[in-house]
mmCIF file of N, CA and C in Angstrom:
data_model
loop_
_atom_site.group_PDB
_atom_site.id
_atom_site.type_symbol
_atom_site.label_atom_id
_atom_site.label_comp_id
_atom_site.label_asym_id
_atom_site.label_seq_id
_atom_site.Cartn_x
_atom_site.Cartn_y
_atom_site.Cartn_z
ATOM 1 N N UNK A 1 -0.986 29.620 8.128
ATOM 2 C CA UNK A 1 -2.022 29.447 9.130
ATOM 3 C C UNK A 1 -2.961 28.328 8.663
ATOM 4 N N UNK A 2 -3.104 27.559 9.424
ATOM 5 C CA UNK A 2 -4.192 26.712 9.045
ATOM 6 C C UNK A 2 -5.566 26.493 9.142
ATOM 7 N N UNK A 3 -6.577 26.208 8.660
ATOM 8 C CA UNK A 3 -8.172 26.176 8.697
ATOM 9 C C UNK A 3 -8.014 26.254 10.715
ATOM 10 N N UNK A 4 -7.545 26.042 11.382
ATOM 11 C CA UNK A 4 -8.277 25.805 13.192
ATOM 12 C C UNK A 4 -7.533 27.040 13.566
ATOM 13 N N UNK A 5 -6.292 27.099 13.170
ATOM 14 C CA UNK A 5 -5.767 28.568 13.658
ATOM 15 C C UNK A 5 -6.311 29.846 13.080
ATOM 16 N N UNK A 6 -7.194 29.408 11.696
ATOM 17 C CA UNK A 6 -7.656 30.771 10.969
ATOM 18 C C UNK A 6 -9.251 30.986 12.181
ATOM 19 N N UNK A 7 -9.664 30.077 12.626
ATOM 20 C CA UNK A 7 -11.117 30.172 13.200
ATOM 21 C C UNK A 7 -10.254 30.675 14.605
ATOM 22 N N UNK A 8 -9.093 30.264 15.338
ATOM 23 C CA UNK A 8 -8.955 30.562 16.600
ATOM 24 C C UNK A 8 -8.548 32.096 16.598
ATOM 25 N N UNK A 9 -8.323 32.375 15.464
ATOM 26 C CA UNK A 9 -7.522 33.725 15.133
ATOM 27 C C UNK A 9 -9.157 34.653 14.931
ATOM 28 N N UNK A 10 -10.064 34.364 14.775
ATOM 29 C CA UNK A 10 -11.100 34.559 14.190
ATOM 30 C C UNK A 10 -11.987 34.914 16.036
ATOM 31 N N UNK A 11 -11.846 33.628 16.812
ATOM 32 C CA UNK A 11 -12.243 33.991 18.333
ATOM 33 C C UNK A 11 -11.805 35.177 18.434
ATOM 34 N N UNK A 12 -10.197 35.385 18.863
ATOM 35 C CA UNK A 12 -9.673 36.293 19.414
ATOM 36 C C UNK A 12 -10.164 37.400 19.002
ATOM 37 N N UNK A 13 -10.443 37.623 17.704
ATOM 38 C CA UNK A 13 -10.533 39.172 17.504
ATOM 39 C C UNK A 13 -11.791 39.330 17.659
ATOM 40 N N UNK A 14 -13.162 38.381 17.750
ATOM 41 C CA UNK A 14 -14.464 38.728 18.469
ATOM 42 C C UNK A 14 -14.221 39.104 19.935
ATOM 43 N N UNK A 15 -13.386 38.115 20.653
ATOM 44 C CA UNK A 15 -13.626 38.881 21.807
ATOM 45 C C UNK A 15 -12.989 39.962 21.950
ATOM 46 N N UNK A 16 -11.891 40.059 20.995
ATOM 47 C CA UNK A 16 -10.923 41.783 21.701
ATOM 48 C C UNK A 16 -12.182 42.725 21.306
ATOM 49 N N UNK A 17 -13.145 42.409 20.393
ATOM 50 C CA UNK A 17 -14.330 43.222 20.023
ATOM 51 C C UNK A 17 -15.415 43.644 21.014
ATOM 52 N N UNK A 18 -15.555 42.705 21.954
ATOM 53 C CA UNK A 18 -16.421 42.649 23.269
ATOM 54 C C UNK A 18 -17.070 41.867 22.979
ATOM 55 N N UNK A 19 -17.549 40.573 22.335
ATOM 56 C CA UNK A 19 -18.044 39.613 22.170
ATOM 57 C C UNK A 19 -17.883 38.638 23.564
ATOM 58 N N UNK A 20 -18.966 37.712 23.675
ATOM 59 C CA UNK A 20 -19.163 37.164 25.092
ATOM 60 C C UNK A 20 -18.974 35.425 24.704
ATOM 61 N N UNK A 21 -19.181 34.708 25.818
ATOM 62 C CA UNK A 21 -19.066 33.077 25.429
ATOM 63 C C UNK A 21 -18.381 32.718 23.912
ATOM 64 N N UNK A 22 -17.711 33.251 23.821
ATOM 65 C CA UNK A 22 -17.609 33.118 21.969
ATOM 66 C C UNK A 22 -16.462 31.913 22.461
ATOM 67 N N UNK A 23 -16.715 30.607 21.334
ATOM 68 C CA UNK A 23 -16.149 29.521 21.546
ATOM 69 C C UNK A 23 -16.117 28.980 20.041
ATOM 70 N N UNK A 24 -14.890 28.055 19.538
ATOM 71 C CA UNK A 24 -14.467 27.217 18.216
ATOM 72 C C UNK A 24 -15.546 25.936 18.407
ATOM 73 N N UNK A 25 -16.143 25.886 17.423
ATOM 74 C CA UNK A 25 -16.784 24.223 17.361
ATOM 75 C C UNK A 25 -16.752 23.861 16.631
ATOM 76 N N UNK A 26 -15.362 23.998 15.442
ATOM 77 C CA UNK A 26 -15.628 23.653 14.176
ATOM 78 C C UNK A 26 -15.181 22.454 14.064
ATOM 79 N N UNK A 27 -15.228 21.915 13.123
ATOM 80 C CA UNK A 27 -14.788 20.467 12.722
ATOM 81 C C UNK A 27 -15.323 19.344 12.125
ATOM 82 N N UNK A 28 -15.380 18.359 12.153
ATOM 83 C CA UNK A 28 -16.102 17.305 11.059
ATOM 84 C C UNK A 28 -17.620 17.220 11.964
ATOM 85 N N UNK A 29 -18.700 17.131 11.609
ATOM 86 C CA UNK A 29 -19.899 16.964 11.419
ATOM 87 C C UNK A 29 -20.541 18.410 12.722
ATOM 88 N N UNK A 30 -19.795 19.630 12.339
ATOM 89 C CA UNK A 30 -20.237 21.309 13.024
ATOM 90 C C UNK A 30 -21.858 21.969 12.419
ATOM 91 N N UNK A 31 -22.495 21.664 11.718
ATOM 92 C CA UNK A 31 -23.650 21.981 11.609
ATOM 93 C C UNK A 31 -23.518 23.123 10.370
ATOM 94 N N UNK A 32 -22.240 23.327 10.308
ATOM 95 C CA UNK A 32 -21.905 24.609 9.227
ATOM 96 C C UNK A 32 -21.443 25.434 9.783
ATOM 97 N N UNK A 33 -20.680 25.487 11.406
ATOM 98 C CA UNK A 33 -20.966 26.454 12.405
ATOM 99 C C UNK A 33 -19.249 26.200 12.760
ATOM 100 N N UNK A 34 -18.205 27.306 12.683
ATOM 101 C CA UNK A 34 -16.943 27.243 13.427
ATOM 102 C C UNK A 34 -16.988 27.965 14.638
ATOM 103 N N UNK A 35 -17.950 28.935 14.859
ATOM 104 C CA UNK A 35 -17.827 29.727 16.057
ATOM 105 C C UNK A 35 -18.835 30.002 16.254
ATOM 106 N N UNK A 36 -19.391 30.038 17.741
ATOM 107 C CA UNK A 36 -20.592 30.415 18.211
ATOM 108 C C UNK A 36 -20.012 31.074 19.328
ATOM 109 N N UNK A 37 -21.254 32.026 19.490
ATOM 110 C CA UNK A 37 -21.187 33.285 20.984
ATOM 111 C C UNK A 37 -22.156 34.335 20.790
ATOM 112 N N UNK A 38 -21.439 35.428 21.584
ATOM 113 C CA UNK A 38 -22.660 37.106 21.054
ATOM 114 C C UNK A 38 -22.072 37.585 21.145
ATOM 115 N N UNK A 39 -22.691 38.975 20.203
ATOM 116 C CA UNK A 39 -22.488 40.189 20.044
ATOM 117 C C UNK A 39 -21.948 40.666 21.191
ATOM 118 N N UNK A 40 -21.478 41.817 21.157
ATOM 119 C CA UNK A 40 -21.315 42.818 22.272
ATOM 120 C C UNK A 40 -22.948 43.294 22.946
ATOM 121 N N UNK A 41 -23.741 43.277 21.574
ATOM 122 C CA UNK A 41 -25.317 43.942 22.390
ATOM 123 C C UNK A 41 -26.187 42.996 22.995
ATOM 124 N N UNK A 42 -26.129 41.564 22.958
ATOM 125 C CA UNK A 42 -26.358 40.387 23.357
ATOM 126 C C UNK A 42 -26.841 39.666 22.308
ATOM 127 N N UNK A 43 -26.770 39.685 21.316
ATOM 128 C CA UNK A 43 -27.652 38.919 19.759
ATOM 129 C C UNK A 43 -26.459 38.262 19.797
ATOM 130 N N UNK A 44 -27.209 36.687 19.460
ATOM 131 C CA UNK A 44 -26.539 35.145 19.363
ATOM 132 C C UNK A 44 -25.778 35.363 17.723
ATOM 133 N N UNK A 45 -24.583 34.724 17.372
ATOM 134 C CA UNK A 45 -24.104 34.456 16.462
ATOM 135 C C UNK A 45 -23.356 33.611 16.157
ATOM 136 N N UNK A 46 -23.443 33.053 14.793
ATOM 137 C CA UNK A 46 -22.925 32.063 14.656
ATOM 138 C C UNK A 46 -22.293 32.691 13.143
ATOM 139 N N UNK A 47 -20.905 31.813 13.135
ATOM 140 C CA UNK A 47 -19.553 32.492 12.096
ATOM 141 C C UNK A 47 -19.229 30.850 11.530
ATOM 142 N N UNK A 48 -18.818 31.011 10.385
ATOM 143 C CA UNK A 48 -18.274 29.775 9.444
ATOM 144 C C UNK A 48 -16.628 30.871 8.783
ATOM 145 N N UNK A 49 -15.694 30.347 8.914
ATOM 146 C CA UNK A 49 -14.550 30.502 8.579
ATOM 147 C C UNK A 49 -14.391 29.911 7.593
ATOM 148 N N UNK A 50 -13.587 30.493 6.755
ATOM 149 C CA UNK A 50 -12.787 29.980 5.131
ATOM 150 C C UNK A 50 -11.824 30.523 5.175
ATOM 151 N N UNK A 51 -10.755 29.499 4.944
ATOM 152 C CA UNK A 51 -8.949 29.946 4.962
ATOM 153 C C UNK A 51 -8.969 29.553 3.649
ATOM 154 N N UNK A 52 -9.352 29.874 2.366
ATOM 155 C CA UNK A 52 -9.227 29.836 0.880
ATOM 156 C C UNK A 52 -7.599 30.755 -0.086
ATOM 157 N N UNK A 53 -7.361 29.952 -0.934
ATOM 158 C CA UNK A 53 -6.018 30.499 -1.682
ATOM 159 C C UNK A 53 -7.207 31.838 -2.265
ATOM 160 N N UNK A 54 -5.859 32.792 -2.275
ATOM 161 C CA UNK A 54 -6.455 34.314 -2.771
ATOM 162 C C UNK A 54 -7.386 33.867 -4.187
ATOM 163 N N UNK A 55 -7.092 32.978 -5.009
ATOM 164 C CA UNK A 55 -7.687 33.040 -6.597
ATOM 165 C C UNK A 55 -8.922 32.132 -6.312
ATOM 166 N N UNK A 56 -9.588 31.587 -5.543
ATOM 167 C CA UNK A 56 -10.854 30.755 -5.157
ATOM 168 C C UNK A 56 -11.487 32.027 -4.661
ATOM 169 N N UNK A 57 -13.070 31.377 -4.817
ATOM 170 C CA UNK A 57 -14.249 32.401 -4.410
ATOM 171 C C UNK A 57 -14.916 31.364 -3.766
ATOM 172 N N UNK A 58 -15.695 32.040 -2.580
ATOM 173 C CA UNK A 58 -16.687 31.290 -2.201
ATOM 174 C C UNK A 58 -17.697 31.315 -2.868
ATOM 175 N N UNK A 59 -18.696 29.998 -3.376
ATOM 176 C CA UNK A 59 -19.718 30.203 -3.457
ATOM 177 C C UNK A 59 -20.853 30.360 -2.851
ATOM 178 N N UNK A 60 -22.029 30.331 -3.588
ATOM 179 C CA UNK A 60 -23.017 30.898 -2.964
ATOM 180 C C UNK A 60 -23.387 29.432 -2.331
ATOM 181 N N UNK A 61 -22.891 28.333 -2.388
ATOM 182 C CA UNK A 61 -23.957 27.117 -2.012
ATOM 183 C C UNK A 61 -23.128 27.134 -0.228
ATOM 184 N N UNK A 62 -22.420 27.327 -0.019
ATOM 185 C CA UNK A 62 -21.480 27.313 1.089
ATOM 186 C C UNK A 62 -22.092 28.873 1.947
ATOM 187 N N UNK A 63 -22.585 30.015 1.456
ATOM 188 C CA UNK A 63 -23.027 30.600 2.152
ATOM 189 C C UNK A 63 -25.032 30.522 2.453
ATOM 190 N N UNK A 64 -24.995 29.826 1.578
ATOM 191 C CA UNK A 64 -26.263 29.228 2.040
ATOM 192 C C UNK A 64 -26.691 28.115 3.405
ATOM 193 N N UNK A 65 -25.243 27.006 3.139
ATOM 194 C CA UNK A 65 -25.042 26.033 4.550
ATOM 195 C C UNK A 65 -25.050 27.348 5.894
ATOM 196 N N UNK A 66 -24.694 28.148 5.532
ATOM 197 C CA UNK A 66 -24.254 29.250 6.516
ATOM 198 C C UNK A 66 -25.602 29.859 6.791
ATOM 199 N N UNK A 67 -26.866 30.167 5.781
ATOM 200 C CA UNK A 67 -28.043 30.801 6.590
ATOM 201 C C UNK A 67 -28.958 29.239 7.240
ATOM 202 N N UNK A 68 -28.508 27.780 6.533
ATOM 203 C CA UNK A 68 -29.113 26.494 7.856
ATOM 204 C C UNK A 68 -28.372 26.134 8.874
ATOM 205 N N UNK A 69 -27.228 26.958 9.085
ATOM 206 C CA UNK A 69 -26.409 26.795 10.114
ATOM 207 C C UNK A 69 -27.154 28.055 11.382
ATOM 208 N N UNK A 70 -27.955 28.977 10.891
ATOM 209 C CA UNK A 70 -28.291 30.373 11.594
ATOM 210 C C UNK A 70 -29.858 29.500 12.227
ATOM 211 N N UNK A 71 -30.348 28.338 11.514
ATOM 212 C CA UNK A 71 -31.697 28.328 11.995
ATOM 213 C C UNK A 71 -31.285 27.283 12.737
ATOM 214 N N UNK A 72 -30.025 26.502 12.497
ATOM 215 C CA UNK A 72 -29.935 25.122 13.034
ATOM 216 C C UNK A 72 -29.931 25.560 15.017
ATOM 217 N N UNK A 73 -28.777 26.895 15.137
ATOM 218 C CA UNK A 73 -28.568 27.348 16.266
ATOM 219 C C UNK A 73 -29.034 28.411 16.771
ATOM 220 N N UNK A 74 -30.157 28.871 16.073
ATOM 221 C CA UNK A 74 -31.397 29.652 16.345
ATOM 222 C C UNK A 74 -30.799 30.825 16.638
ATOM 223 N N UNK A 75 -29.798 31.131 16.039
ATOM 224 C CA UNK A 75 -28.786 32.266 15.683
ATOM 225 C C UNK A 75 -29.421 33.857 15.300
ATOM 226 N N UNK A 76 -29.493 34.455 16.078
ATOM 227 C CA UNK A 76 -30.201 36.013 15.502
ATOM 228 C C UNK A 76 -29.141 36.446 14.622
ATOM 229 N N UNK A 77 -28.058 36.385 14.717
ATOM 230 C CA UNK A 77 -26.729 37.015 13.137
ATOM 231 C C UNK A 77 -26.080 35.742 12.460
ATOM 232 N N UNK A 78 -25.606 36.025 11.596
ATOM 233 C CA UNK A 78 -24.915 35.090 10.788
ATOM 234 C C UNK A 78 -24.076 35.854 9.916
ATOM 235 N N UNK A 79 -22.296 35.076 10.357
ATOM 236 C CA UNK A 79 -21.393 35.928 9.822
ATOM 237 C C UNK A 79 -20.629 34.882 8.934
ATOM 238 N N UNK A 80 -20.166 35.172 7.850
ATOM 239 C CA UNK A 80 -18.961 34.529 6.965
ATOM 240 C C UNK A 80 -17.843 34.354 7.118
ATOM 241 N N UNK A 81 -16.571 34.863 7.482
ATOM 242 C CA UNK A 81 -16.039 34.817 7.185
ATOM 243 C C UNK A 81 -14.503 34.074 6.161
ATOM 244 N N UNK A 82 -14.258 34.742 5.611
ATOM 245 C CA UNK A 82 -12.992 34.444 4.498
ATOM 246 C C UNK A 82 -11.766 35.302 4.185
ATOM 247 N N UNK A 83 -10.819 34.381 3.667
ATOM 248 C CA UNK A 83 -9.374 34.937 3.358
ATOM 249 C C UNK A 83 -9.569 35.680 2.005
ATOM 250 N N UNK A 84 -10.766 35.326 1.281
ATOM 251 C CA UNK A 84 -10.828 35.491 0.011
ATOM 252 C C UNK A 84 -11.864 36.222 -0.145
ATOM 253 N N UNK A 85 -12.680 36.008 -1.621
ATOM 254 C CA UNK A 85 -13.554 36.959 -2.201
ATOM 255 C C UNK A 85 -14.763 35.915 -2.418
ATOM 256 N N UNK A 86 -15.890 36.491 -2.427
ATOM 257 C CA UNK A 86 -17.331 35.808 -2.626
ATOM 258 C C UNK A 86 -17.498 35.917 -3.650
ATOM 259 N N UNK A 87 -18.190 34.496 -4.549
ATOM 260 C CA UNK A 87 -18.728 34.665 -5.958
ATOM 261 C C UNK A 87 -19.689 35.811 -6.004
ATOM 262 N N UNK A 88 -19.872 36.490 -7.049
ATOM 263 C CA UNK A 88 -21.148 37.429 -7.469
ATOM 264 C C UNK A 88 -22.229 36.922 -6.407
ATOM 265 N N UNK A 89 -22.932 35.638 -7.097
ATOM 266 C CA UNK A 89 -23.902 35.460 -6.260
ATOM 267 C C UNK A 89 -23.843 35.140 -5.136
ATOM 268 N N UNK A 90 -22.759 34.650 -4.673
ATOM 269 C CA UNK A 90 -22.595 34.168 -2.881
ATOM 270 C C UNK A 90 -22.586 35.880 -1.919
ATOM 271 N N UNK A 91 -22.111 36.811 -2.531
ATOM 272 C CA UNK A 91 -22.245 38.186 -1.889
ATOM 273 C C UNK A 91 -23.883 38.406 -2.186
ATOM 274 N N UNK A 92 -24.381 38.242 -3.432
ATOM 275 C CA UNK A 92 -26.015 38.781 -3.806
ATOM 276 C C UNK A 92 -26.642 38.181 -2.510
ATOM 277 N N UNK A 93 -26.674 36.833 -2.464
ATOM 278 C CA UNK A 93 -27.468 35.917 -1.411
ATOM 279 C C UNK A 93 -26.935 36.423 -0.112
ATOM 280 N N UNK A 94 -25.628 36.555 0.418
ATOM 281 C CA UNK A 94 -25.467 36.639 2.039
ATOM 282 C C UNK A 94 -26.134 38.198 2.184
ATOM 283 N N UNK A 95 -26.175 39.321 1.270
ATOM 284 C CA UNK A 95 -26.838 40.554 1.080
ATOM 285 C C UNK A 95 -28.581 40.629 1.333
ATOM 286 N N UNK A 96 -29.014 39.631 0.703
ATOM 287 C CA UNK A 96 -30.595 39.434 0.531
ATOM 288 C C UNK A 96 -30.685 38.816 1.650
ATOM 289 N N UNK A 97 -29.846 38.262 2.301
ATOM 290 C CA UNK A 97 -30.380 37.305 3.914
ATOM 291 C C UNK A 97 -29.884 37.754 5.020
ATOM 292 N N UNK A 98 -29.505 38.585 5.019
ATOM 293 C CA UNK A 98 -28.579 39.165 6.248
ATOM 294 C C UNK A 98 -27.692 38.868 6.791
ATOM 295 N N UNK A 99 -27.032 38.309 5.890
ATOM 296 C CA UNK A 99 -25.916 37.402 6.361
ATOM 297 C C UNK A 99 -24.519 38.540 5.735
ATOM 298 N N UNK A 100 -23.644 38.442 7.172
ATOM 299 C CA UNK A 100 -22.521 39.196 6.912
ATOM 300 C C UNK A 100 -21.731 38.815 6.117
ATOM 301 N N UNK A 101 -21.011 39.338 4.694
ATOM 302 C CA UNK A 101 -19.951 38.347 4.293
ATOM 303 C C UNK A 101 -18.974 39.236 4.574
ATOM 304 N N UNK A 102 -17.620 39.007 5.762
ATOM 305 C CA UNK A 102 -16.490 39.073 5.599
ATOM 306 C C UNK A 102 -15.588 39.072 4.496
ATOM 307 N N UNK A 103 -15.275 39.387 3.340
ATOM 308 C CA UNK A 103 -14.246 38.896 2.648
ATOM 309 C C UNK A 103 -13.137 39.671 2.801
ATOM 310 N N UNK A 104 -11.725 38.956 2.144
ATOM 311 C CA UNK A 104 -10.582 39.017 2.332
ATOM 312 C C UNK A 104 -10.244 40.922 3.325
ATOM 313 N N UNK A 105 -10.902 41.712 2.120
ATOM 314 C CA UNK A 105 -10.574 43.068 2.370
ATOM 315 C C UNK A 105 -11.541 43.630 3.625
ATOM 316 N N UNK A 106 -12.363 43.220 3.957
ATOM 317 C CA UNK A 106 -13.188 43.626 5.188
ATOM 318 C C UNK A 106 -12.751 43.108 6.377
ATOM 319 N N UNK A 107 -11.731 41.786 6.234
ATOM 320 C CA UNK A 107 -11.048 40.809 7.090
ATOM 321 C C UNK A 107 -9.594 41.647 7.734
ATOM 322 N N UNK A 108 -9.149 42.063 6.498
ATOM 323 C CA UNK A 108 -8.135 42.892 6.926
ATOM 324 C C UNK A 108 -8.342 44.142 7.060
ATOM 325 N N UNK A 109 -9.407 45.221 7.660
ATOM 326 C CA UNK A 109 -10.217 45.940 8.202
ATOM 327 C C UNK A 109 -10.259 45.554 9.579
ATOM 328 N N UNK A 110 -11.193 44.560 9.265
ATOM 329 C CA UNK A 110 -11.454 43.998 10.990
ATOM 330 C C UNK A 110 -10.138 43.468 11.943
ATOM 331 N N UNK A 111 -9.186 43.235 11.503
ATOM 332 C CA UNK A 111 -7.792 42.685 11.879
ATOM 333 C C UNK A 111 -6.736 43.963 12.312
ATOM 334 N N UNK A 112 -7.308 44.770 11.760
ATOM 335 C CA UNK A 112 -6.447 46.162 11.519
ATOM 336 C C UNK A 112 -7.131 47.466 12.319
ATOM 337 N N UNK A 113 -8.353 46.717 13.322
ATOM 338 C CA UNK A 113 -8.959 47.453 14.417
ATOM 339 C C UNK A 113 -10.215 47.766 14.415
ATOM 340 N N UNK A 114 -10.995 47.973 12.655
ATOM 341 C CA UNK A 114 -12.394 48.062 12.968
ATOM 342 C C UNK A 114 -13.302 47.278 13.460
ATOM 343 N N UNK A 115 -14.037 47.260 14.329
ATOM 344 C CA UNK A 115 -15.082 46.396 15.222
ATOM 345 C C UNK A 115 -15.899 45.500 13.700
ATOM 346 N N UNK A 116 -15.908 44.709 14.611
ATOM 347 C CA UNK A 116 -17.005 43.716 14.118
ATOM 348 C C UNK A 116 -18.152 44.082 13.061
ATOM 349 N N UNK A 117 -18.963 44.617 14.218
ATOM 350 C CA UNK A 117 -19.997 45.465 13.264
ATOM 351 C C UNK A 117 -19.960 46.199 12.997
ATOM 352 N N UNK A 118 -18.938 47.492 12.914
ATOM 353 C CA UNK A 118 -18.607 48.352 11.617
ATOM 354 C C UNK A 118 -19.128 47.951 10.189
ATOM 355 N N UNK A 119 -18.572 46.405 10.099
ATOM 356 C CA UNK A 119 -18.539 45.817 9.305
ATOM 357 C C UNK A 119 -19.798 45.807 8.569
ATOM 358 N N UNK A 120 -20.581 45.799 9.583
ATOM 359 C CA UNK A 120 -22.296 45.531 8.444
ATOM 360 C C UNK A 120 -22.508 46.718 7.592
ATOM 361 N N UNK A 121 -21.909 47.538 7.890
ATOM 362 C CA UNK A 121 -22.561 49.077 7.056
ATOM 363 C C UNK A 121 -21.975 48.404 5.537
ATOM 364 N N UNK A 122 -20.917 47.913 5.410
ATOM 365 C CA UNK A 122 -20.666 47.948 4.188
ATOM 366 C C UNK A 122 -21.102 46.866 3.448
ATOM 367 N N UNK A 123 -21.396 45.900 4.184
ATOM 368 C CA UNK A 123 -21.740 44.583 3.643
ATOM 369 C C UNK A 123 -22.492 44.828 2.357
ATOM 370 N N UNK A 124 -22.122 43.807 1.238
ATOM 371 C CA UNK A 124 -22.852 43.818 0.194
ATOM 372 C C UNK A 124 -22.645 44.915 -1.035
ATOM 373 N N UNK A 125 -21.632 46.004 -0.468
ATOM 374 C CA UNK A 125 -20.977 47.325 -1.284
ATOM 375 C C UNK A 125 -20.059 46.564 -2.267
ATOM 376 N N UNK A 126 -19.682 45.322 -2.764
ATOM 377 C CA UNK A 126 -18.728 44.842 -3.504
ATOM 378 C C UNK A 126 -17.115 45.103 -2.716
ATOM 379 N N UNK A 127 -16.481 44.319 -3.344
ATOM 380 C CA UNK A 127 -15.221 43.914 -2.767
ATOM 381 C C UNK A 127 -14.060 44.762 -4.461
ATOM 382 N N UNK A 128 -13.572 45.861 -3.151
ATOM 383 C CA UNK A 128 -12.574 46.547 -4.020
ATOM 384 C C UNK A 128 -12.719 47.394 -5.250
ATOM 385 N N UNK A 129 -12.127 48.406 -5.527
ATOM 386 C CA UNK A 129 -12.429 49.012 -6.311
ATOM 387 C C UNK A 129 -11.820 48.744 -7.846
ATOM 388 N N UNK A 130 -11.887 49.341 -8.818
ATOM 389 C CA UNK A 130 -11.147 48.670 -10.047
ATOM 390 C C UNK A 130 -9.213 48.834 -9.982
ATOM 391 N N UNK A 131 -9.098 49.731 -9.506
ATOM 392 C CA UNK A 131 -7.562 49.316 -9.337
ATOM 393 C C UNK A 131 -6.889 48.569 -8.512
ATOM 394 N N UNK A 132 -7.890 47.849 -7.113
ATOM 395 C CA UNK A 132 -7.742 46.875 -6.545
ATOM 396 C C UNK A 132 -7.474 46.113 -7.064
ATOM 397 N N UNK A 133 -8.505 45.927 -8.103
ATOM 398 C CA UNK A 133 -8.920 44.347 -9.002
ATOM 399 C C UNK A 133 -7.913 44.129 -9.677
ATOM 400 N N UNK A 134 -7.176 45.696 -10.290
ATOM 401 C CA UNK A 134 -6.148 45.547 -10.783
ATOM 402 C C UNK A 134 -5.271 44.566 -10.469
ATOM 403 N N UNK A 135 -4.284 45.069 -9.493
ATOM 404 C CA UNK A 135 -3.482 44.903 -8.648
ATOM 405 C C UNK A 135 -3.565 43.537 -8.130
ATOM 406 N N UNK A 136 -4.781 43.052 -7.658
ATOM 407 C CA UNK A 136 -5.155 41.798 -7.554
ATOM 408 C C UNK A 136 -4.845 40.580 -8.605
ATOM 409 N N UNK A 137 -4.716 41.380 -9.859
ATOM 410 C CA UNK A 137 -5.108 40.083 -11.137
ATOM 411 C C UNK A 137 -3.511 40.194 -11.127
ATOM 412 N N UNK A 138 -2.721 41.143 -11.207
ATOM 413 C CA UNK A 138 -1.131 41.418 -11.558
ATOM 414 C C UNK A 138 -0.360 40.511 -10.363
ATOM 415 N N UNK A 139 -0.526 40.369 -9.575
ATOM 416 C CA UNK A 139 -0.446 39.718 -8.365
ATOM 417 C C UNK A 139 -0.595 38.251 -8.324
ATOM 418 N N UNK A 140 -2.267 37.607 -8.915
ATOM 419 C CA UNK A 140 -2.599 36.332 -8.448
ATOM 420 C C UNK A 140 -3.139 35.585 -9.684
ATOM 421 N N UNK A 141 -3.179 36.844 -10.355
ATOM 422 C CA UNK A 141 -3.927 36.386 -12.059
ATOM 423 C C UNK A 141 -3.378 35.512 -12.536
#
């Protein structure tokens, strides 16, 4: 899948969510912004996609473009999403700002039927448990 099919793949499942106007604008000079639309409850949002190899982390400076991407489009939510896992501090920061981080395992949650904002309850709970991590390092380590 590639970076435009990971964001178009990324539409679809906002709107099968009940999400409204939700539209792709990603691309060379996007504001930090691959998708804009709303919620199901009417709150504006704006989403940045990452199609990253499993062993990369996002950092925190990339989820930061992501909370001047929330003021650029006067965005009441701001969501992450990624294929992968957030550095320590890129989860600390999207946690302290309200910013959703999607990663890999909340992605395949949300793909696998849980709504959108299900998603916030867990936000910021860390990604996987230790035999995940396991399994993860045996795998990609």
């Amino acid at each position: 899948m590639t970076g435009t099919e990971f964001e178009d793949f990324v539409v679809k499942l906002c709107r099968r969510d009940g999400c409204t106007d939700v539209r792709g604008v990603g691309g060379s000079h996007d504001n930090g912004a691959d998708v804009l639309g709303h919620l199901p409850d009417g709150r504006s949002m704006v989403i940045q996609c990452k199609r990253y190899a499993p062993k990369r982390k996002i950092p925190s400076r990339e989820v930061r473009d992501l909370l001047g991407a929330k003021v650029h489009f006067k965005a009441d939510v701001a969501i992450f999403v990624a294929t992968t896992y957030f550095s320590g501090p890129a989860e600390m920061f999207a946690a302290e700002n309200d910013i959703l981080a999607v990663h890999r395992d909340h992605f395949g949650l949300w793909n696998n039927g849980a709504s959108l904002l299900s998603l916030s309850a867990v936000n910021g709970t860390g990604q996987g448990d230790r035999r995940h991590r396991e399994r993860w390092k045996e795998t990609y380590g």
